[in-house]
């Protein structure tokens, strides 16, 4: 019998592999596939004991999760606590692992990017990760298959910490995907619902669902029967369309049923606190006057916590005494939800979208975004195209010329930030924006992550543990 081994390049995995062939082989032959670059010492150890049994030994860059067409994760929700908890003992190990995963992403894309990071006064996690990635990229690309050193490609990798924009993951978003993952219990991208006959069904929300791909970044108000029908006319497989139409009408209805008839007031308060001005552009002079009606209203505890956080962010912090007073308002009973549908304008734009636009226009300040490694020639200021100016798409526009901007946010990304990558890519046909993080955040999961910072040390995350999960 022959065996296929798909494993991480760790000492534990290699020792287990060797044990299958020493002293007596379990299999006639082995086909070995590593998820990442295998260090020479581990490879030589395998070769020493098992060379005559190994028929294939290849490294495939699979130590990251391609979540969507332009979104990836490192499948490591625990990274938030490992990096930011004062009780953590494994921050360096986690950063090393994230660096390895970013290198495999770049290798999969066949990119050797220039690396930059957001400089912060009170933390150096982005700088440390940038140094690790740059060093590991240099090692990985030291010699290519033809024995030559690979040069830099026309790409940039920007590394930034979650604290760079704490607002975007907290806000109530009214775009379809962000709203669904915030309000509906969607696990592993699987939406469970009941059909008309009462039977339970489920649908996977991924790239294979053409309607989902077309709808996910639209405002919830646009998910209507007439709009769905118009989209379906342009799609093949009529029977499949009907099923998808039913799913998305049900999901959109479920989203709206989760909203109370006072959601407009809640969203307006959130937007005013986040933006710092109201819908007419009048500056919010006293954020407490905006927050207080939210705290006095019987919104859910989670909604009130989110509003309090936005208030604190608007002031760049608050005193312990003030925080204690605010907490007194939070412990309230959740009110019954109404099915009445109301909407509010979304005025907040994720900060990372500004960064994307500045990057493709070569406008990032080098004092705020230092270069960890040399800047690729394509990004040295020539031929920059405005990302803020949306122009008509033509067949030629749709052919992107190869430049890539890769964004990595330490500590999680929100669905609104994911959407920004698509929006900037659509606006700038000459550059593809790819965004990723340790994991994807919803407002609830972020609150859980913050709560977990006070807990004790956790086991360090490794590629081996992820692949064996």
Coordinates of C-alpha atoms in Angstrom, one line a residue:
X1 CA 0.0 0.0 0.0
X2 CA 1.1 3.5 -0.8
X3 CA 0.5 6.6 1.3
X4 CA 0.0 10.3 0.7
X5 CA 1.3 12.6 3.5
X6 CA -0.1 16.2 3.6
X7 CA 1.7 17.9 6.6
X8 CA 3.2 21.0 8.0
X9 CA 7.0 21.2 8.0
X10 CA 7.5 20.8 11.7
X11 CA 9.7 18.5 13.8
X12 CA 6.7 16.8 15.3
X13 CA 5.2 16.0 11.9
X14 CA 8.5 14.8 10.4
X15 CA 9.2 12.6 13.4
X16 CA 5.8 11.0 13.1
X17 CA 6.5 10.5 9.4
X18 CA 9.8 8.8 10.1
X19 CA 8.2 6.6 12.7
X20 CA 5.9 5.1 10.0
X21 CA 9.1 3.8 8.2
X22 CA 11.5 3.1 11.0
X23 CA 12.3 0.4 12.0
X24 CA 9.7 -1.4 9.8
X25 CA 7.9 0.5 7.0
X26 CA 4.1 0.6 7.1
X27 CA 3.8 1.5 3.4
X28 CA 5.6 0.6 0.2
X29 CA 5.9 4.2 -0.9
X30 CA 5.2 7.8 0.4
X31 CA 4.1 10.9 -1.5
X32 CA 4.9 13.8 0.8
X33 CA 3.4 17.3 0.4
X34 CA 4.4 20.1 2.8
X35 CA 2.1 23.0 3.4
X36 CA 5.1 25.4 3.5
X37 CA 8.9 25.6 3.0
X38 CA 10.6 22.7 4.7
X39 CA 13.8 23.6 6.6
X40 CA 17.0 21.8 5.5
X41 CA 17.5 20.0 8.8
X42 CA 14.1 18.4 8.7
X43 CA 14.4 17.5 5.1
X44 CA 17.8 15.9 5.6
X45 CA 16.4 13.9 8.6
X46 CA 13.7 12.5 6.4
X47 CA 16.2 11.8 3.7
X48 CA 18.5 10.0 6.1
X49 CA 15.9 7.5 7.3
X50 CA 13.3 7.3 4.5
X51 CA 14.9 8.2 1.2
X52 CA 14.2 4.9 -0.5
X53 CA 10.4 5.1 0.3
X54 CA 9.8 8.7 -0.8
X55 CA 8.5 8.9 -4.3
X56 CA 7.4 12.5 -4.2
X57 CA 8.4 15.4 -1.9
X58 CA 6.9 18.8 -2.7
X59 CA 6.3 22.1 -1.0
X60 CA 2.9 23.6 -1.7
X61 CA 2.1 27.0 -0.3
X62 CA -1.1 26.3 1.5
X63 CA -0.6 27.7 5.0
X64 CA -3.3 30.4 4.5
X65 CA -7.0 30.3 3.8
X66 CA -8.3 31.9 0.6
X67 CA -11.6 33.2 1.9
X68 CA -12.8 35.1 -1.2
X69 CA -11.4 36.2 -4.5
X70 CA -9.6 39.1 -2.9
X71 CA -9.6 38.1 0.8
X72 CA -7.4 35.7 2.8
X73 CA -7.0 34.7 6.4
X74 CA -4.4 32.9 8.5
X75 CA -7.2 31.0 10.2
X76 CA -6.0 32.1 13.6
X77 CA -8.6 33.9 15.8
X78 CA -6.4 33.4 18.8
X79 CA -3.8 35.7 17.4
X80 CA -5.6 38.7 18.8
X81 CA -5.1 37.5 22.4
X82 CA -1.6 36.2 21.8
X83 CA -0.4 39.5 20.4
X84 CA -2.4 42.0 22.5
X85 CA -3.0 40.4 25.9
X86 CA -0.7 41.6 28.6
X87 CA -0.7 38.1 30.0
X88 CA 0.4 36.5 26.7
X89 CA 3.7 34.6 26.6
X90 CA 3.7 33.6 23.0
X91 CA 3.5 36.9 21.0
X92 CA 6.8 36.4 19.2
X93 CA 5.8 32.8 18.2
X94 CA 2.5 34.0 16.8
X95 CA 4.2 36.8 14.8
X96 CA 6.7 34.3 13.4
X97 CA 3.8 32.0 12.3
X98 CA 1.9 34.9 10.7
X99 CA 5.1 35.9 8.9
X100 CA 5.5 32.3 7.5
X101 CA 1.9 32.4 6.3
X102 CA 2.3 35.8 4.6
X103 CA 5.4 34.4 2.8
X104 CA 3.5 31.4 1.5
X105 CA 0.7 33.8 0.3
X106 CA 3.3 35.9 -1.6
X107 CA 4.8 32.7 -3.1
X108 CA 1.4 31.5 -4.2
X109 CA 0.8 34.8 -5.9
X110 CA 4.3 34.7 -7.3
X111 CA 5.0 38.1 -5.8
X112 CA 8.1 39.5 -4.1
X113 CA 6.6 42.7 -2.7
X114 CA 8.1 45.7 -1.2
X115 CA 7.1 45.7 2.5
X116 CA 5.9 48.7 4.5
X117 CA 4.2 49.1 7.9
X118 CA 2.2 51.7 9.8
X119 CA 4.4 53.4 12.3
X120 CA 2.8 53.6 15.8
X121 CA 4.1 55.4 18.9
X122 CA 2.9 52.9 21.5
X123 CA 3.4 49.5 19.8
X124 CA 5.8 47.9 17.3
X125 CA 3.9 44.8 16.3
X126 CA 3.5 45.9 12.7
X127 CA 7.2 46.8 12.5
X128 CA 8.3 43.5 14.0
X129 CA 6.0 41.5 11.6
X130 CA 7.3 43.6 8.6
X131 CA 10.9 42.7 9.6
X132 CA 10.1 39.0 9.9
X133 CA 8.2 38.9 6.6
X134 CA 10.9 40.8 4.7
X135 CA 13.6 38.5 6.1
X136 CA 11.7 35.3 5.3
X137 CA 10.8 36.6 1.8
X138 CA 14.5 37.2 1.2
X139 CA 15.3 33.6 2.3
X140 CA 12.5 32.1 0.3
X141 CA 13.4 33.9 -2.9
X142 CA 17.2 33.6 -2.5
X143 CA 17.3 31.2 -5.4
X144 CA 14.5 30.3 -7.8
X145 CA 14.0 27.1 -9.8
X146 CA 16.5 28.3 -12.4
X147 CA 19.1 29.0 -9.7
X148 CA 18.8 32.8 -10.0
X149 CA 17.8 35.3 -7.4
X150 CA 14.3 36.6 -7.8
X151 CA 13.9 40.3 -8.1
X152 CA 11.2 42.5 -6.6
X153 CA 7.8 42.3 -8.3
X154 CA 5.4 45.2 -8.9
X155 CA 3.6 44.7 -5.6
X156 CA 3.4 46.3 -2.1
X157 CA 2.6 44.6 1.2
X158 CA 1.3 47.0 3.8
X159 CA 1.1 45.8 7.4
X160 CA -1.1 47.6 10.0
X161 CA -2.5 46.9 13.4
X162 CA -6.1 46.5 14.4
X163 CA -5.9 49.6 16.6
X164 CA -5.3 51.7 13.5
X165 CA -9.1 51.8 13.0
X166 CA -11.1 50.5 15.9
X167 CA -14.4 52.0 14.6
X168 CA -15.1 50.0 11.5
X169 CA -15.5 46.6 13.2
X170 CA -17.9 48.1 15.8
X171 CA -20.5 49.9 13.6
X172 CA -23.8 48.5 12.5
X173 CA -23.3 48.0 8.7
X174 CA -26.2 48.0 6.4
X175 CA -24.5 46.3 3.4
X176 CA -25.7 42.8 2.8
X177 CA -22.7 40.6 3.8
X178 CA -21.7 42.7 6.8
X179 CA -25.2 42.9 8.1
X180 CA -25.9 39.1 7.6
X181 CA -22.7 38.1 9.5
X182 CA -23.5 40.6 12.3
X183 CA -27.1 39.8 12.9
X184 CA -27.6 36.2 11.7
X185 CA -25.9 33.1 13.3
X186 CA -23.8 32.1 10.2
X187 CA -21.2 29.5 11.1
X188 CA -18.5 28.4 8.7
X189 CA -20.2 30.5 6.0
X190 CA -23.3 28.3 6.3
X191 CA -26.7 29.9 6.5
X192 CA -29.5 27.8 8.0
X193 CA -33.1 28.6 7.3
X194 CA -36.5 27.0 7.1
X195 CA -38.3 26.5 3.9
X196 CA -42.1 27.1 3.3
X197 CA -42.9 23.5 4.3
X198 CA -41.1 23.9 7.6
X199 CA -38.1 21.8 6.8
X200 CA -34.6 23.0 7.8
X201 CA -32.3 23.8 4.9
X202 CA -28.8 25.3 4.6
X203 CA -26.8 27.2 2.1
X204 CA -23.1 27.9 1.8
X205 CA -22.3 31.6 1.1
X206 CA -19.2 31.5 -1.0
X207 CA -17.8 32.2 -4.5
X208 CA -19.8 29.4 -6.1
X209 CA -23.0 31.3 -5.3
X210 CA -23.1 33.9 -8.2
X211 CA -25.9 35.9 -6.7
X212 CA -24.1 36.1 -3.3
X213 CA -21.0 37.5 -5.1
X214 CA -23.1 40.1 -6.9
X215 CA -25.1 41.1 -3.9
X216 CA -22.8 40.9 -0.9
X217 CA -21.5 44.5 -1.1
X218 CA -24.9 46.1 -1.9
X219 CA -27.0 48.0 0.6
X220 CA -29.7 45.8 2.2
X221 CA -32.4 48.1 0.6
X222 CA -31.3 46.9 -2.8
X223 CA -32.0 43.2 -2.1
X224 CA -35.5 43.1 -3.6
X225 CA -37.4 40.7 -5.8
X226 CA -37.2 43.0 -8.8
X227 CA -33.4 43.6 -8.4
X228 CA -32.8 39.8 -8.0
X229 CA -34.9 39.1 -11.1
X230 CA -32.9 41.6 -13.1
X231 CA -29.6 40.0 -12.0
X232 CA -30.9 36.5 -12.7
X233 CA -31.6 37.4 -16.4
X234 CA -27.9 37.8 -16.9
X235 CA -27.0 34.5 -15.3
X236 CA -27.0 30.9 -16.6
X237 CA -28.8 27.8 -15.1
X238 CA -32.3 29.1 -14.5
X239 CA -33.3 26.4 -12.0
X240 CA -30.3 27.1 -9.8
X241 CA -31.1 30.8 -10.0
X242 CA -34.5 30.2 -8.5
X243 CA -33.0 28.4 -5.6
X244 CA -30.4 31.1 -5.0
X245 CA -33.1 33.8 -5.3
X246 CA -35.2 32.1 -2.6
X247 CA -32.2 31.8 -0.3
X248 CA -31.2 35.5 -0.6
X249 CA -34.7 36.8 -0.2
X250 CA -35.0 34.7 3.0
X251 CA -31.6 35.9 4.3
X252 CA -32.4 39.5 3.5
X253 CA -35.8 39.1 5.3
X254 CA -34.0 37.5 8.3
X255 CA -31.6 40.5 8.5
X256 CA -34.5 43.0 8.5
X257 CA -36.4 41.0 11.1
X258 CA -33.5 41.4 13.5
X259 CA -33.8 45.1 13.4
X260 CA -36.1 47.0 15.6
X261 CA -38.2 49.9 14.4
X262 CA -35.8 52.3 16.1
X263 CA -32.7 51.1 14.3
X264 CA -32.5 54.4 12.4
X265 CA -31.9 56.3 15.6
X266 CA -29.3 53.7 16.7
X267 CA -27.4 53.8 13.4
X268 CA -27.6 57.6 13.2
X269 CA -26.1 57.9 16.7
X270 CA -23.3 55.5 15.7
X271 CA -22.6 57.3 12.5
X272 CA -22.5 60.7 14.3
X273 CA -20.1 59.4 16.9
X274 CA -17.9 57.7 14.3
X275 CA -17.8 60.6 11.8
X276 CA -17.8 63.4 14.3
X277 CA -20.7 65.2 12.5
X278 CA -24.3 64.7 11.7
X279 CA -25.9 63.9 8.3
X280 CA -25.9 67.7 7.6
X281 CA -22.2 68.1 8.3
X282 CA -22.8 69.8 11.7
X283 CA -20.0 69.0 14.1
X284 CA -20.9 66.8 17.2
X285 CA -19.7 69.1 20.0
X286 CA -20.9 67.0 22.9
X287 CA -20.7 63.2 22.1
X288 CA -22.4 62.4 25.4
X289 CA -25.6 64.0 24.2
X290 CA -25.5 61.7 21.2
X291 CA -24.7 58.6 23.4
X292 CA -27.2 59.2 26.2
X293 CA -30.4 58.4 24.3
X294 CA -28.9 55.1 23.2
X295 CA -28.1 54.2 26.8
X296 CA -31.6 55.2 28.0
X297 CA -33.3 53.2 25.3
X298 CA -33.9 49.4 25.8
X299 CA -31.4 48.4 23.1
X300 CA -29.5 45.1 23.6
X301 CA -26.5 45.1 25.9
X302 CA -24.2 44.4 23.0
X303 CA -25.6 47.4 21.1
X304 CA -25.0 49.6 24.1
X305 CA -21.5 48.4 24.5
X306 CA -20.8 49.1 20.9
X307 CA -22.1 52.6 21.3
X308 CA -20.0 53.2 24.4
X309 CA -16.9 52.1 22.6
X310 CA -17.6 54.5 19.7
X311 CA -18.1 57.3 22.3
X312 CA -14.7 56.5 23.9
X313 CA -13.0 56.3 20.4
X314 CA -14.5 59.7 19.5
X315 CA -12.8 61.2 22.6
X316 CA -9.6 59.2 22.2
X317 CA -10.2 57.7 25.6
X318 CA -12.1 58.4 28.8
X319 CA -11.5 58.3 32.6
X320 CA -12.2 55.3 34.8
X321 CA -14.8 57.3 36.7
X322 CA -16.7 58.2 33.5
X323 CA -16.5 54.6 32.2
X324 CA -18.0 53.3 35.5
X325 CA -20.9 55.7 35.1
X326 CA -21.5 54.5 31.5
X327 CA -21.5 50.8 32.5
X328 CA -24.4 51.4 34.8
X329 CA -26.6 52.1 31.8
X330 CA -25.6 48.9 29.9
X331 CA -27.2 46.2 32.1
X332 CA -30.7 46.3 30.5
X333 CA -33.2 43.7 29.4
X334 CA -33.4 43.1 25.6
X335 CA -36.6 44.4 24.0
X336 CA -38.7 42.5 21.6
X337 CA -37.7 43.0 18.0
X338 CA -40.1 44.5 15.5
X339 CA -40.3 43.6 11.8
X340 CA -40.7 47.1 10.6
X341 CA -38.0 48.0 8.1
X342 CA -36.1 51.3 8.4
X343 CA -32.8 52.4 7.0
X344 CA -30.1 54.9 7.7
X345 CA -27.4 56.4 5.5
X346 CA -23.9 54.9 5.9
X347 CA -21.6 57.8 6.2
X348 CA -18.5 56.1 7.7
X349 CA -15.8 54.9 5.4
X350 CA -13.2 52.4 6.8
X351 CA -9.9 54.1 7.3
X352 CA -8.1 51.3 5.5
X353 CA -9.9 52.4 2.3
X354 CA -8.1 55.7 2.5
X355 CA -4.9 53.8 2.9
X356 CA -5.6 51.7 -0.2
X357 CA -6.4 54.8 -2.3
X358 CA -3.3 56.7 -1.1
X359 CA -1.1 53.6 -1.8
X360 CA -2.2 53.1 -5.4
X361 CA -1.8 56.9 -5.9
X362 CA 1.7 56.8 -4.4
X363 CA 0.6 59.3 -1.7
X364 CA 1.5 57.3 1.5
X365 CA 3.7 59.4 3.8
X366 CA 7.0 57.5 4.2
X367 CA 7.3 58.9 7.8
X368 CA 4.0 57.2 8.7
X369 CA 4.5 54.2 6.4
X370 CA 8.3 53.4 6.4
X371 CA 9.7 51.0 3.9
X372 CA 11.0 47.9 5.5
X373 CA 12.4 46.9 2.1
X374 CA 13.0 48.6 -1.2
X375 CA 10.0 50.0 -3.0
X376 CA 9.1 48.2 -6.4
X377 CA 9.8 50.4 -9.4
X378 CA 6.1 50.4 -10.3
X379 CA 5.3 52.3 -7.1
X380 CA 7.9 55.0 -7.4
X381 CA 5.4 57.7 -8.5
X382 CA 5.0 57.2 -12.2
X383 CA 1.6 56.5 -13.8
X384 CA -0.5 56.7 -10.6
X385 CA -4.2 56.4 -11.2
X386 CA -6.8 58.0 -9.0
X387 CA -8.7 55.5 -6.9
X388 CA -11.2 58.1 -5.8
X389 CA -12.4 58.7 -9.4
X390 CA -14.6 56.0 -10.6
X391 CA -14.6 55.6 -14.4
X392 CA -16.5 53.6 -16.9
X393 CA -15.2 50.0 -17.3
X394 CA -14.2 48.9 -20.7
X395 CA -12.8 45.5 -21.9
X396 CA -9.4 47.0 -21.8
X397 CA -9.9 48.4 -18.3
X398 CA -10.9 45.0 -17.0
X399 CA -7.5 43.6 -17.9
X400 CA -5.4 44.5 -14.9
X401 CA -1.8 45.1 -15.7
X402 CA -0.3 43.1 -12.9
X403 CA 0.3 45.4 -9.9
X404 CA -1.0 44.2 -6.6
X405 CA -1.5 45.9 -3.3
X406 CA -1.6 43.4 -0.4
X407 CA -3.0 44.7 3.0
X408 CA -2.5 42.7 6.2
X409 CA -4.3 43.8 9.4
X410 CA -2.9 42.3 12.6
X411 CA -5.8 41.3 14.8
X412 CA -8.7 40.7 12.4
X413 CA -10.6 42.4 9.6
X414 CA -14.2 43.5 9.3
X415 CA -16.5 42.8 6.3
X416 CA -16.6 46.6 5.5
X417 CA -12.8 46.5 5.1
X418 CA -13.1 43.4 2.9
X419 CA -15.6 45.3 0.7
X420 CA -13.2 48.2 0.4
X421 CA -10.6 46.0 -1.3
X422 CA -13.2 45.2 -4.1
X423 CA -14.3 48.9 -4.4
X424 CA -10.8 50.2 -4.8
X425 CA -9.9 47.4 -7.3
X426 CA -13.0 48.3 -9.3
X427 CA -12.1 52.0 -9.3
X428 CA -8.5 51.4 -10.3
X429 CA -8.3 48.8 -13.1
X430 CA -4.5 48.7 -13.0
X431 CA -4.2 47.4 -9.5
X432 CA -5.7 44.5 -7.6
X433 CA -6.1 45.0 -3.9
X434 CA -5.9 41.9 -1.7
X435 CA -6.7 42.1 2.0
X436 CA -6.2 39.6 4.8
X437 CA -5.7 39.1 8.5
X438 CA -5.4 36.5 11.2
X439 CA -9.2 36.1 11.1
X440 CA -12.5 37.8 10.1
X441 CA -14.3 39.9 12.7
X442 CA -17.9 40.5 13.5
X443 CA -18.8 43.1 16.1
X444 CA -19.7 40.3 18.5
X445 CA -16.5 38.4 17.9
X446 CA -14.5 41.5 18.4
X447 CA -16.2 42.2 21.8
X448 CA -15.4 38.6 22.7
X449 CA -11.8 39.0 21.6
X450 CA -11.5 42.2 23.8
X451 CA -13.0 40.4 26.7
X452 CA -10.5 37.6 26.3
X453 CA -7.5 39.9 26.7
X454 CA -7.9 39.6 30.5
X455 CA -7.7 35.8 30.5
X456 CA -4.5 33.9 31.3
X457 CA -2.0 32.6 28.8
X458 CA -3.1 30.4 25.9
X459 CA -1.3 27.7 24.0
X460 CA 0.8 29.1 21.1
X461 CA -0.8 28.7 17.7
X462 CA 1.4 26.8 15.1
X463 CA 0.8 25.8 11.5
X464 CA 0.9 22.2 12.7
X465 CA -2.1 22.7 15.0
X466 CA -4.1 24.5 12.3
X467 CA -3.6 21.7 9.8
X468 CA -4.4 19.0 12.3
X469 CA -7.6 20.8 13.5

